[in-house]
Coordinates of C-alpha atoms in Angstrom, one line a residue:
M1 CA -31.9 5.3 103.4
T2 CA -29.4 3.9 100.8
H3 CA -26.7 6.1 99.2
D4 CA -25.3 5.4 95.7
R5 CA -22.4 7.4 94.4
Y6 CA -22.0 8.2 90.7
H7 CA -19.8 10.2 88.3
A8 CA -23.0 11.5 86.7
V9 CA -26.7 11.2 87.2
V10 CA -28.9 12.3 84.2
V11 CA -32.5 13.3 85.0
G12 CA -34.6 12.7 81.9
G13 CA -34.4 9.6 79.6
G14 CA -35.5 11.2 76.3
L15 CA -33.3 11.4 73.3
V16 CA -30.8 13.9 74.6
G17 CA -30.5 12.6 78.2
A18 CA -30.2 9.0 77.0
S19 CA -27.5 9.9 74.4
L20 CA -25.5 11.8 77.1
A21 CA -25.8 8.9 79.6
L22 CA -24.7 6.4 76.9
A23 CA -21.7 8.5 75.8
L24 CA -20.5 8.9 79.4
G25 CA -21.1 5.2 80.1
R26 CA -19.1 4.2 77.1
A27 CA -16.3 6.5 78.4
G28 CA -16.1 4.3 81.6
R29 CA -18.1 6.6 83.9
R30 CA -20.5 5.3 86.5
V31 CA -23.8 6.8 85.3
A32 CA -27.4 6.6 86.3
L33 CA -30.3 7.6 84.1
L34 CA -33.5 8.6 85.9
E35 CA -36.7 8.4 84.0
A36 CA -40.0 8.2 86.0
R37 CA -41.5 5.7 83.6
E38 CA -39.6 3.3 81.4
P39 CA -40.5 4.0 77.7
D40 CA -42.8 1.4 76.2
F41 CA -41.4 0.1 72.9
A42 CA -43.7 -2.9 72.5
D43 CA -45.9 -1.2 69.9
L44 CA -43.0 -0.1 67.6
E45 CA -44.2 -2.4 64.9
Q46 CA -47.8 -1.5 65.3
G47 CA -47.7 2.0 63.8
W48 CA -45.7 5.1 63.0
D49 CA -44.7 7.8 65.6
A50 CA -46.0 11.2 64.7
R51 CA -43.2 12.8 66.7
V52 CA -40.2 12.8 64.3
Y53 CA -36.9 14.7 64.2
A54 CA -34.5 15.8 61.5
V55 CA -31.1 14.6 62.6
S56 CA -28.2 16.4 61.0
P57 CA -25.1 14.6 59.6
A58 CA -23.0 15.9 62.6
N59 CA -25.4 14.3 65.0
R60 CA -25.7 11.1 63.1
R61 CA -21.9 10.8 63.5
F62 CA -22.3 11.4 67.2
L63 CA -25.0 8.7 67.5
D64 CA -23.0 6.3 65.3
G65 CA -20.0 6.9 67.5
I66 CA -21.9 5.7 70.6
G67 CA -23.5 2.8 68.7
A68 CA -27.0 4.1 68.8
W69 CA -27.9 4.9 65.2
P70 CA -31.0 2.7 64.4
D71 CA -31.8 0.5 61.5
M72 CA -32.5 2.5 58.3
E73 CA -35.7 0.7 57.4
R74 CA -37.9 3.4 59.1
I75 CA -35.7 6.4 58.5
G76 CA -36.3 9.0 55.7
T77 CA -33.5 10.9 54.0
I78 CA -33.7 14.6 53.2
A79 CA -31.7 15.0 50.0
T80 CA -33.1 18.5 49.1
M81 CA -34.9 21.3 50.9
D82 CA -37.5 23.3 49.0
V83 CA -38.8 26.4 50.8
R84 CA -41.6 28.7 49.5
G85 CA -42.4 32.1 50.7
D86 CA -45.9 33.6 51.0
A87 CA -45.7 35.7 47.8
G88 CA -43.8 33.7 45.3
G89 CA -40.3 33.6 46.9
R90 CA -38.4 30.3 46.8
I91 CA -35.1 28.8 47.8
A92 CA -34.0 25.2 47.2
F93 CA -30.7 23.6 48.2
S94 CA -29.2 20.1 48.7
A95 CA -26.3 18.6 50.6
S96 CA -24.0 19.1 47.6
D97 CA -24.5 22.9 47.8
A98 CA -22.5 22.8 51.1
G99 CA -19.4 21.8 49.2
G100 CA -18.5 18.9 51.4
D101 CA -18.9 15.1 51.2
A102 CA -22.3 14.9 53.0
D103 CA -24.8 12.8 51.0
A104 CA -27.9 14.2 52.9
L105 CA -29.0 17.3 54.6
A106 CA -30.6 15.3 57.4
W107 CA -32.5 12.1 58.2
I108 CA -36.1 12.0 59.5
V109 CA -36.2 9.6 62.5
E110 CA -39.2 8.7 64.6
N111 CA -38.8 9.5 68.3
R112 CA -39.6 6.0 69.5
W113 CA -37.4 4.3 66.8
L114 CA -34.4 6.3 67.9
L115 CA -35.2 6.1 71.6
A116 CA -35.5 2.3 71.4
A117 CA -32.0 2.1 69.9
L118 CA -30.6 4.3 72.6
W119 CA -32.2 2.4 75.5
R120 CA -31.0 -0.9 74.0
R121 CA -27.4 0.4 74.0
L122 CA -27.8 1.8 77.5
R123 CA -28.5 -1.7 78.8
D124 CA -25.6 -3.1 76.9
E125 CA -23.2 -0.6 78.4
G126 CA -24.4 -1.1 81.9
V127 CA -25.8 2.3 82.6
E128 CA -28.1 2.1 85.6
L129 CA -31.6 2.8 84.5
L130 CA -33.7 4.1 87.4
T131 CA -37.4 4.0 86.7
G132 CA -40.5 3.9 88.8
A133 CA -39.4 6.4 91.4
P134 CA -39.4 10.1 90.4
A135 CA -37.1 12.7 91.8
A136 CA -38.3 14.3 95.0
A137 CA -35.6 16.8 96.1
L138 CA -32.2 18.2 94.9
S139 CA -29.4 19.8 96.8
T140 CA -25.8 20.6 96.0
T141 CA -22.6 21.3 98.0
P142 CA -19.2 22.3 96.6
G143 CA -18.3 18.6 96.5
E144 CA -21.4 16.8 95.2
A145 CA -25.0 16.9 94.1
R146 CA -27.6 14.9 96.0
L147 CA -30.8 13.7 94.5
S148 CA -33.5 12.2 96.7
L149 CA -36.0 9.9 95.1
A150 CA -39.7 9.3 96.0
D151 CA -38.9 5.8 97.2
G152 CA -36.3 7.0 99.8
R153 CA -33.1 6.4 97.9
E154 CA -30.5 9.2 97.8
L155 CA -28.1 9.4 94.8
R156 CA -24.8 11.2 95.3
T157 CA -23.0 12.4 92.2
E158 CA -20.1 14.5 91.0
L159 CA -22.5 16.0 88.3
L160 CA -26.2 16.0 88.0
V161 CA -27.6 16.8 84.5
G162 CA -31.1 18.1 83.9
A163 CA -32.3 16.7 80.6
D164 CA -36.0 16.9 81.6
G165 CA -37.5 19.1 79.0
A166 CA -38.7 22.7 78.6
N167 CA -40.6 22.5 81.9
S168 CA -37.4 21.3 83.7
W169 CA -37.9 20.2 87.3
V170 CA -34.2 20.4 87.8
R171 CA -34.1 24.0 86.6
G172 CA -36.9 24.9 88.9
Q173 CA -35.1 23.2 91.9
L174 CA -32.0 25.3 91.2
G175 CA -34.1 28.5 91.1
L176 CA -32.7 29.3 87.7
Q177 CA -35.0 31.9 86.0
A178 CA -35.9 31.4 82.4
S179 CA -37.3 33.9 79.9
V180 CA -40.3 32.2 78.3
K181 CA -41.8 33.8 75.2
P182 CA -44.9 32.1 73.8
Y183 CA -45.3 32.3 70.0
G184 CA -49.1 32.1 70.2
Q185 CA -48.9 29.0 68.0
S186 CA -48.9 25.3 68.3
G187 CA -47.1 22.7 66.2
V188 CA -49.6 20.2 64.8
V189 CA -48.0 16.9 63.8
A190 CA -49.3 13.9 61.8
N191 CA -48.0 11.3 59.3
F192 CA -49.5 10.6 55.9
A193 CA -49.1 8.0 53.1
C194 CA -48.6 9.8 49.8
E195 CA -49.9 8.9 46.3
R196 CA -46.6 9.9 44.7
P197 CA -43.0 9.5 45.8
H198 CA -41.6 12.4 47.8
G199 CA -38.1 12.0 46.2
G200 CA -36.3 12.8 49.5
V201 CA -37.4 16.4 49.3
A202 CA -38.4 18.3 52.5
R203 CA -41.0 20.9 51.5
Q204 CA -41.8 24.0 53.6
W205 CA -44.3 26.9 53.0
F206 CA -44.5 30.2 54.8
T207 CA -48.1 31.3 54.4
G208 CA -47.9 34.6 56.3
D209 CA -49.7 33.4 59.4
S210 CA -48.4 29.8 59.6
V211 CA -45.6 27.5 58.5
L212 CA -46.2 24.1 56.9
A213 CA -43.5 21.5 56.5
W214 CA -43.6 18.1 54.8
L215 CA -40.7 15.9 55.9
P216 CA -39.8 12.7 53.9
M217 CA -40.1 9.5 55.9
A218 CA -39.3 5.9 54.8
G219 CA -41.3 4.8 51.8
N220 CA -44.1 6.9 50.3
R221 CA -44.8 8.7 53.6
I222 CA -44.3 12.2 55.0
S223 CA -44.5 13.7 58.4
M224 CA -46.3 17.1 58.7
V225 CA -45.4 19.9 61.1
W226 CA -47.9 22.7 60.8
S227 CA -47.2 25.7 63.0
T228 CA -50.5 27.5 63.4
S229 CA -52.3 29.8 65.7
D230 CA -55.5 27.8 65.3
P231 CA -54.6 24.1 66.0
Q232 CA -58.2 23.1 66.7
A233 CA -59.1 23.8 63.1
L234 CA -56.9 20.8 62.2
L235 CA -57.3 18.6 65.3
Q236 CA -61.1 18.5 64.9
L237 CA -61.0 17.2 61.3
T238 CA -61.7 13.5 60.5
P239 CA -58.6 11.6 59.3
Q240 CA -59.9 11.8 55.7
A241 CA -60.6 15.5 55.9
L242 CA -57.2 16.2 57.5
A243 CA -55.4 14.3 54.7
A244 CA -57.3 16.3 52.1
R245 CA -56.6 19.6 53.9
V246 CA -52.9 19.0 54.2
A247 CA -52.5 17.7 50.6
E248 CA -54.4 20.8 49.3
A249 CA -52.3 23.2 51.4
G250 CA -49.2 21.9 49.6
G251 CA -50.7 22.2 46.2
R252 CA -51.2 18.4 46.0
Q253 CA -47.5 18.1 44.9
L254 CA -47.5 14.5 46.1
G255 CA -51.1 13.7 45.1
A256 CA -53.7 12.4 47.5
F257 CA -52.8 11.7 51.2
E258 CA -54.0 9.1 53.6
T259 CA -53.7 9.8 57.4
I260 CA -51.6 7.1 59.2
T261 CA -51.3 8.7 62.6
P262 CA -53.7 10.9 64.5
A263 CA -52.9 14.6 64.7
A264 CA -51.4 16.0 67.9
A265 CA -50.4 19.5 68.9
F266 CA -47.8 21.1 71.2
P267 CA -47.4 24.8 72.1
L268 CA -44.5 26.7 70.6
R269 CA -42.3 29.0 72.8
L270 CA -38.8 30.4 73.1
V271 CA -37.2 29.3 76.4
Q272 CA -33.9 31.0 77.4
P273 CA -32.6 30.3 80.9
E274 CA -30.4 32.8 82.7
A275 CA -27.7 30.1 82.9
V276 CA -27.4 26.4 81.9
V277 CA -24.9 25.5 84.7
A278 CA -24.9 25.8 88.4
E279 CA -22.9 24.3 91.3
R280 CA -22.6 20.6 90.3
V281 CA -25.4 20.8 87.8
A282 CA -25.7 21.2 84.0
L283 CA -28.8 21.6 81.8
V284 CA -29.0 20.1 78.3
G285 CA -31.6 19.9 75.5
D286 CA -34.9 21.6 76.0
A287 CA -34.2 22.2 79.7
A288 CA -31.4 24.5 78.4
H289 CA -33.1 26.0 75.4
T290 CA -35.9 25.7 72.9
V291 CA -36.3 27.1 69.4
H292 CA -39.1 27.5 66.9
P293 CA -39.3 24.3 64.9
L294 CA -39.3 26.0 61.5
A295 CA -35.6 25.0 61.0
G296 CA -35.9 21.6 62.6
Q297 CA -32.9 22.2 64.8
G298 CA -34.2 21.7 68.4
V299 CA -33.0 18.1 68.9
N300 CA -29.8 18.8 67.0
L301 CA -28.9 21.5 69.5
G302 CA -29.6 19.0 72.3
F303 CA -27.5 16.3 70.7
Q304 CA -24.6 18.8 70.4
D305 CA -25.0 19.7 74.1
A306 CA -24.6 16.0 74.9
A307 CA -21.7 15.4 72.5
Q308 CA -19.8 18.4 73.7
L309 CA -20.4 17.8 77.4
A310 CA -19.4 14.1 77.1
A311 CA -16.2 15.0 75.3
L312 CA -15.4 17.6 77.9
L313 CA -15.8 15.1 80.7
A314 CA -14.1 12.2 79.1
G315 CA -10.9 12.5 80.9
A316 CA -11.9 14.8 83.7
P317 CA -10.8 13.8 87.3
D318 CA -14.1 15.4 88.5
C319 CA -17.2 15.5 86.3
G320 CA -18.7 18.3 88.3
D321 CA -15.7 20.6 88.3
W322 CA -17.0 24.2 88.2
M323 CA -14.4 25.4 85.6
L324 CA -15.4 22.6 83.3
L325 CA -19.1 23.4 83.6
R326 CA -18.4 27.1 82.9
R327 CA -16.4 26.1 79.9
H328 CA -19.3 24.0 78.6
Q329 CA -21.7 27.0 79.0
R330 CA -19.3 29.3 77.2
Q331 CA -18.8 26.9 74.3
R332 CA -22.5 26.3 73.7
R333 CA -23.7 29.8 74.2
E334 CA -22.8 31.1 70.7
A335 CA -24.3 28.2 68.7
V336 CA -27.5 28.2 70.7
A337 CA -28.0 32.0 70.6
A338 CA -27.3 32.1 66.9
M339 CA -29.9 29.4 66.2
Q340 CA -32.5 30.9 68.6
M341 CA -32.0 34.4 67.0
G342 CA -32.1 33.0 63.5
C343 CA -35.3 31.0 64.0
D344 CA -37.0 33.8 65.9
G345 CA -36.0 36.4 63.4
L346 CA -37.2 34.3 60.5
Y347 CA -40.5 33.6 62.3
R348 CA -41.0 37.4 62.9
L349 CA -40.0 38.3 59.3
F350 CA -42.7 36.1 57.8
H351 CA -45.4 37.0 60.3
A352 CA -44.9 40.8 60.2
K353 CA -47.7 42.7 58.5
L354 CA -45.9 45.9 57.5
P355 CA -46.6 47.3 54.0
G356 CA -44.2 46.1 51.4
L357 CA -42.6 43.5 53.6
P358 CA -44.0 40.5 51.8
W359 CA -42.4 41.6 48.6
L360 CA -39.1 42.3 50.3
R361 CA -38.8 39.0 52.2
N362 CA -39.9 37.0 49.1
T363 CA -37.5 38.8 46.8
G364 CA -34.7 38.2 49.4
L365 CA -35.6 34.5 49.4
S366 CA -35.5 34.2 45.7
L367 CA -32.3 36.3 45.4
T368 CA -30.5 34.0 47.9
N369 CA -31.5 31.1 45.7
C370 CA -29.5 32.7 42.9
L371 CA -26.4 33.5 44.9
A372 CA -24.1 30.5 45.4
P373 CA -22.2 31.7 48.4
L374 CA -25.3 32.5 50.4
K375 CA -26.9 29.3 49.3
R376 CA -23.8 27.4 50.4
Q377 CA -24.1 28.9 53.8
F378 CA -27.7 27.8 54.2
A379 CA -26.7 24.2 53.2
R380 CA -23.8 24.2 55.7
Q381 CA -26.0 25.5 58.5
A382 CA -28.4 22.6 57.7
I383 CA -25.9 19.9 57.9
G384 CA -23.7 21.3 60.8

């Protein structure tokens, strides 16, 4: 059996894990990134990825800082957010409402487009990319974490990071319990070409039993995220019928649609682990938390996990020092809890069936639209 020693080993080569590995590698750390299968980017030019993310200005700065922000040719810009309630309520705000110098609320980036940029930089920085052999066992001591791979290798590291998603293998190996609350909905995603320009406006509708969002992509294209309790009603439609259904649901504000990616669905749930650090181990991204996608903040929370942890470890003599890990957990707890509570509360507010509540929530939405201080807070939350 061979033994390799690292400052950090990151399990999970998605956006958050790759960004953390890259940030640590650029800081001069010896880092390994473990991903069971190397992502295939050969078909990047063959079509659009239905899985997209709204990246905030703060996280664009993080990605720029590690040299991983991709070419803008396939990136959409959210200049304005237009949110409609289920009974006439409405709020609209732009980056200028935040009162700063941001020129966008967020950028809509395809998963594969951004992941390809990250993996290219990982190779340039000399981060060791371990693919083809999944993790088999994990153990920790006060001095190190040990990760055994299916091919017999054993990795020894000061810090092991679980960036392996909501069903985290690392979290399970540690025995960390997590509260998992299903929403009883799935997020259905697909991309469409639009008859009319979207104007950089992200549109969202609360319908009472679902949430529909149109996110502006590059060119005359939008990405749809439809949170619904009946995903099959959309998945079983032909591409033509799906395009017509989605265009009609948004009042045909952008004219006729043409489907350019097949619809796919993923279950929505709130995941809250009892802890995100343990002896020699830290969890980041969806392994550490999930939120309802109605605010589009899931990946932004993950990137901030990565940015903060990388900054904390930049000059540390020991990357797995218990006091550092505890500090990371404390620093992230408030921001994550606030986002989870906010999204969960908004979801419940617009799904509750109590008499008079539709009027109250829609009046509140429209009132907020008229109050500059509250509107400014919404905009600042969006770009933070």
